[in-house]
């Protein structure tokens, strides 16, 4: 699997157009934090009210933009959009959930054109901010909106078929396991994470009905996606119980699980791990000894394309569907048997064609 296997295509409409108050602000002096370095691009947000200046703000949930997973993917998408549009970009890392509104207000008060809010838990706050600021376009990553609650076209929820990415990863794991025991170490039990988990279990059992899957979600709390110590501990328990493949899905929490598997005896030969959200071969090199693939949501691409669309005005739809896929096998290309690759490829093609449904419901 040299190239990424996509599980669902972006809808035609998207494909064709496509510090303070409890937050920590991105450094506006650094191109890595502040967006476009293209000639003529703005270097600060003093002129965001000017129609000729396109300003992009991003607010994380309670996590960092360098989490090597979910937040980082959105951050990199916003950076790319700023580059493409010769716009200005700044981010705020939320420290406490009660500060969602205040953090977004830091951008709306300066007349930013578009604001990306990252995470399911920001859904209500994003909708409220969009209603109060009709001149600003809002993109809610992982936020599914009730049409009855959305009154304007200045907001869209960027969602992904996590169940399909999870199903493909689980199908691979079901064919690769020798112990018939798999594990999942997950972040907070919210719909996007549940879809990954349920998809993984459904795919694994479709490939191997004799399999058992141990699943654990992080307890509720602001650190649910930023607790690598907990993630490592849970992975260690699952390994001790005989799991030989563990799916880590939950930002830094999941990263902790991946890295624990990578340190385990037999990593890469007897025990394996699967990453999430992005190709974690690149973002979590410490996991490479066990990382056979990642169940990806192409968040970076989705954020970039949706922001480019936002530059032209309001959204056509209140929901935007992004892509999902499986990452390449990288150094495990020769480790995974040819017949396993062929079967996984076939399952991916069937989901893409719509002839195979995951059966996942929430």
mmCIF file of C-alpha atoms in Angstrom, residues 60-196:
data_model
loop_
_atom_site.group_PDB
_atom_site.id
_atom_site.type_symbol
_atom_site.label_atom_id
_atom_site.label_comp_id
_atom_site.label_asym_id
_atom_site.label_seq_id
_atom_site.Cartn_x
_atom_site.Cartn_y
_atom_site.Cartn_z
ATOM 1 C CA UNK A 60 -8.318 24.581 19.841
ATOM 2 C CA UNK A 61 -10.266 22.689 22.436
ATOM 3 C CA UNK A 62 -8.220 22.009 25.570
ATOM 4 C CA UNK A 63 -5.177 20.820 23.685
ATOM 5 C CA UNK A 64 -2.073 22.010 21.891
ATOM 6 C CA UNK A 65 -1.533 22.662 18.198
ATOM 7 C CA UNK A 66 1.540 20.413 18.306
ATOM 8 C CA UNK A 67 -0.291 17.310 19.538
ATOM 9 C CA UNK A 68 0.991 15.313 16.520
ATOM 10 C CA UNK A 69 -2.606 14.402 15.741
ATOM 11 C CA UNK A 70 -5.998 16.137 15.664
ATOM 12 C CA UNK A 71 -5.207 19.749 16.592
ATOM 13 C CA UNK A 72 -1.977 19.777 14.624
ATOM 14 C CA UNK A 73 -3.784 18.596 11.503
ATOM 15 C CA UNK A 74 -6.266 21.479 11.725
ATOM 16 C CA UNK A 75 -3.473 23.939 12.499
ATOM 17 C CA UNK A 76 -1.489 22.861 9.448
ATOM 18 C CA UNK A 77 -4.622 23.168 7.318
ATOM 19 C CA UNK A 78 -5.139 26.749 8.465
ATOM 20 C CA UNK A 79 -1.494 27.566 7.804
ATOM 21 C CA UNK A 80 -1.799 26.202 4.281
ATOM 22 C CA UNK A 81 -4.968 28.213 3.669
ATOM 23 C CA UNK A 82 -3.249 31.395 4.827
ATOM 24 C CA UNK A 83 -0.420 30.664 2.414
ATOM 25 C CA UNK A 84 -2.805 30.037 -0.486
ATOM 26 C CA UNK A 85 -4.886 33.140 0.167
ATOM 27 C CA UNK A 86 -1.971 35.389 1.222
ATOM 28 C CA UNK A 87 -3.856 35.850 4.462
ATOM 29 C CA UNK A 88 -2.930 36.253 8.113
ATOM 30 C CA UNK A 89 -3.296 33.398 10.593
ATOM 31 C CA UNK A 90 -3.201 33.160 14.381
ATOM 32 C CA UNK A 91 -4.247 30.437 16.828
ATOM 33 C CA UNK A 92 -5.368 30.289 20.451
ATOM 34 C CA UNK A 93 -4.928 27.164 22.584
ATOM 35 C CA UNK A 94 -7.834 26.869 25.019
ATOM 36 C CA UNK A 95 -6.806 26.124 28.592
ATOM 37 C CA UNK A 96 -10.305 25.755 30.073
ATOM 38 C CA UNK A 97 -13.580 24.864 28.345
ATOM 39 C CA UNK A 98 -15.337 27.840 29.921
ATOM 40 C CA UNK A 99 -13.149 30.102 27.775
ATOM 41 C CA UNK A 100 -14.364 28.945 24.354
ATOM 42 C CA UNK A 101 -16.509 32.042 23.780
ATOM 43 C CA UNK A 102 -13.907 34.468 25.092
ATOM 44 C CA UNK A 103 -11.216 32.949 22.914
ATOM 45 C CA UNK A 104 -13.342 33.232 19.783
ATOM 46 C CA UNK A 105 -14.206 36.799 20.772
ATOM 47 C CA UNK A 106 -10.519 37.689 20.586
ATOM 48 C CA UNK A 107 -10.826 37.085 16.850
ATOM 49 C CA UNK A 108 -14.296 38.457 16.201
ATOM 50 C CA UNK A 109 -13.443 41.669 18.073
ATOM 51 C CA UNK A 110 -10.677 42.237 15.541
ATOM 52 C CA UNK A 111 -12.972 41.411 12.611
ATOM 53 C CA UNK A 112 -11.325 38.174 11.523
ATOM 54 C CA UNK A 113 -12.919 36.794 8.361
ATOM 55 C CA UNK A 114 -12.887 33.094 9.265
ATOM 56 C CA UNK A 115 -12.537 31.157 12.510
ATOM 57 C CA UNK A 116 -11.802 27.440 12.818
ATOM 58 C CA UNK A 117 -12.922 25.798 16.057
ATOM 59 C CA UNK A 118 -11.390 22.395 16.664
ATOM 60 C CA UNK A 119 -13.381 19.659 18.333
ATOM 61 C CA UNK A 120 -16.844 18.288 19.004
ATOM 62 C CA UNK A 121 -17.057 19.860 22.438
ATOM 63 C CA UNK A 122 -16.976 23.335 20.891
ATOM 64 C CA UNK A 123 -20.188 22.797 18.914
ATOM 65 C CA UNK A 124 -22.570 24.906 21.005
ATOM 66 C CA UNK A 125 -20.089 27.719 21.534
ATOM 67 C CA UNK A 126 -19.344 27.847 17.812
ATOM 68 C CA UNK A 127 -23.013 28.087 16.857
ATOM 69 C CA UNK A 128 -23.582 30.858 19.377
ATOM 70 C CA UNK A 129 -20.604 32.818 18.080
ATOM 71 C CA UNK A 130 -21.749 32.353 14.478
ATOM 72 C CA UNK A 131 -25.203 33.719 15.302
ATOM 73 C CA UNK A 132 -23.702 36.748 17.035
ATOM 74 C CA UNK A 133 -21.208 37.435 14.233
ATOM 75 C CA UNK A 134 -22.905 36.940 10.843
ATOM 76 C CA UNK A 135 -20.036 38.648 9.032
ATOM 77 C CA UNK A 136 -17.528 35.990 10.124
ATOM 78 C CA UNK A 137 -17.405 32.490 8.660
ATOM 79 C CA UNK A 138 -17.016 29.666 11.181
ATOM 80 C CA UNK A 139 -15.713 26.162 10.476
ATOM 81 C CA UNK A 140 -16.349 23.637 13.245
ATOM 82 C CA UNK A 141 -14.061 20.621 12.890
ATOM 83 C CA UNK A 142 -15.790 17.412 14.007
ATOM 84 C CA UNK A 143 -18.997 19.330 14.686
ATOM 85 C CA UNK A 144 -22.278 17.921 13.419
ATOM 86 C CA UNK A 145 -25.010 20.540 13.489
ATOM 87 C CA UNK A 146 -28.728 20.068 13.981
ATOM 88 C CA UNK A 147 -30.241 21.922 10.998
ATOM 89 C CA UNK A 148 -32.961 23.259 13.276
ATOM 90 C CA UNK A 149 -30.296 24.987 15.383
ATOM 91 C CA UNK A 150 -28.470 26.658 12.481
ATOM 92 C CA UNK A 151 -29.924 29.930 11.301
ATOM 93 C CA UNK A 152 -27.191 31.268 9.032
ATOM 94 C CA UNK A 153 -24.926 30.199 6.196
ATOM 95 C CA UNK A 154 -21.804 31.595 7.827
ATOM 96 C CA UNK A 155 -21.107 28.323 9.636
ATOM 97 C CA UNK A 156 -20.316 24.806 8.469
ATOM 98 C CA UNK A 157 -19.394 21.695 10.386
ATOM 99 C CA UNK A 158 -16.470 19.791 8.867
ATOM 100 C CA UNK A 159 -17.153 16.136 9.557
ATOM 101 C CA UNK A 160 -15.523 12.883 8.510
ATOM 102 C CA UNK A 161 -16.515 9.206 8.068
ATOM 103 C CA UNK A 162 -14.475 7.994 11.023
ATOM 104 C CA UNK A 163 -16.362 4.710 11.064
ATOM 105 C CA UNK A 164 -15.017 3.871 7.609
ATOM 106 C CA UNK A 165 -11.414 4.680 8.501
ATOM 107 C CA UNK A 166 -11.817 2.663 11.694
ATOM 108 C CA UNK A 167 -13.398 -0.224 9.794
ATOM 109 C CA UNK A 168 -10.506 -0.416 7.346
ATOM 110 C CA UNK A 169 -7.958 -0.337 10.168
ATOM 111 C CA UNK A 170 -9.893 -2.939 12.134
ATOM 112 C CA UNK A 171 -10.177 -5.200 9.101
ATOM 113 C CA UNK A 172 -6.407 -5.083 8.720
ATOM 114 C CA UNK A 173 -5.930 -5.811 12.427
ATOM 115 C CA UNK A 174 -8.371 -8.711 12.276
ATOM 116 C CA UNK A 175 -6.350 -10.334 9.522
ATOM 117 C CA UNK A 176 -2.975 -9.653 11.176
ATOM 118 C CA UNK A 177 -3.615 -10.710 14.786
ATOM 119 C CA UNK A 178 -2.175 -13.973 16.046
ATOM 120 C CA UNK A 179 -3.775 -13.896 19.493
ATOM 121 C CA UNK A 180 -7.286 -12.932 18.341
ATOM 122 C CA UNK A 181 -7.122 -10.117 20.892
ATOM 123 C CA UNK A 182 -7.106 -6.449 19.948
ATOM 124 C CA UNK A 183 -7.149 -3.299 22.050
ATOM 125 C CA UNK A 184 -8.283 0.299 21.713
ATOM 126 C CA UNK A 185 -7.029 3.182 23.868
ATOM 127 C CA UNK A 186 -9.210 6.192 23.217
ATOM 128 C CA UNK A 187 -9.837 9.773 24.195
ATOM 129 C CA UNK A 188 -13.145 11.096 25.498
ATOM 130 C CA UNK A 189 -16.262 9.113 24.595
ATOM 131 C CA UNK A 190 -17.750 11.557 22.075
ATOM 132 C CA UNK A 191 -19.299 10.748 18.662
ATOM 133 C CA UNK A 192 -16.193 11.090 16.443
ATOM 134 C CA UNK A 193 -14.172 8.851 18.768
ATOM 135 C CA UNK A 194 -17.054 6.403 19.128
ATOM 136 C CA UNK A 195 -17.306 6.139 15.345
ATOM 137 C CA UNK A 196 -13.622 5.273 15.104
#
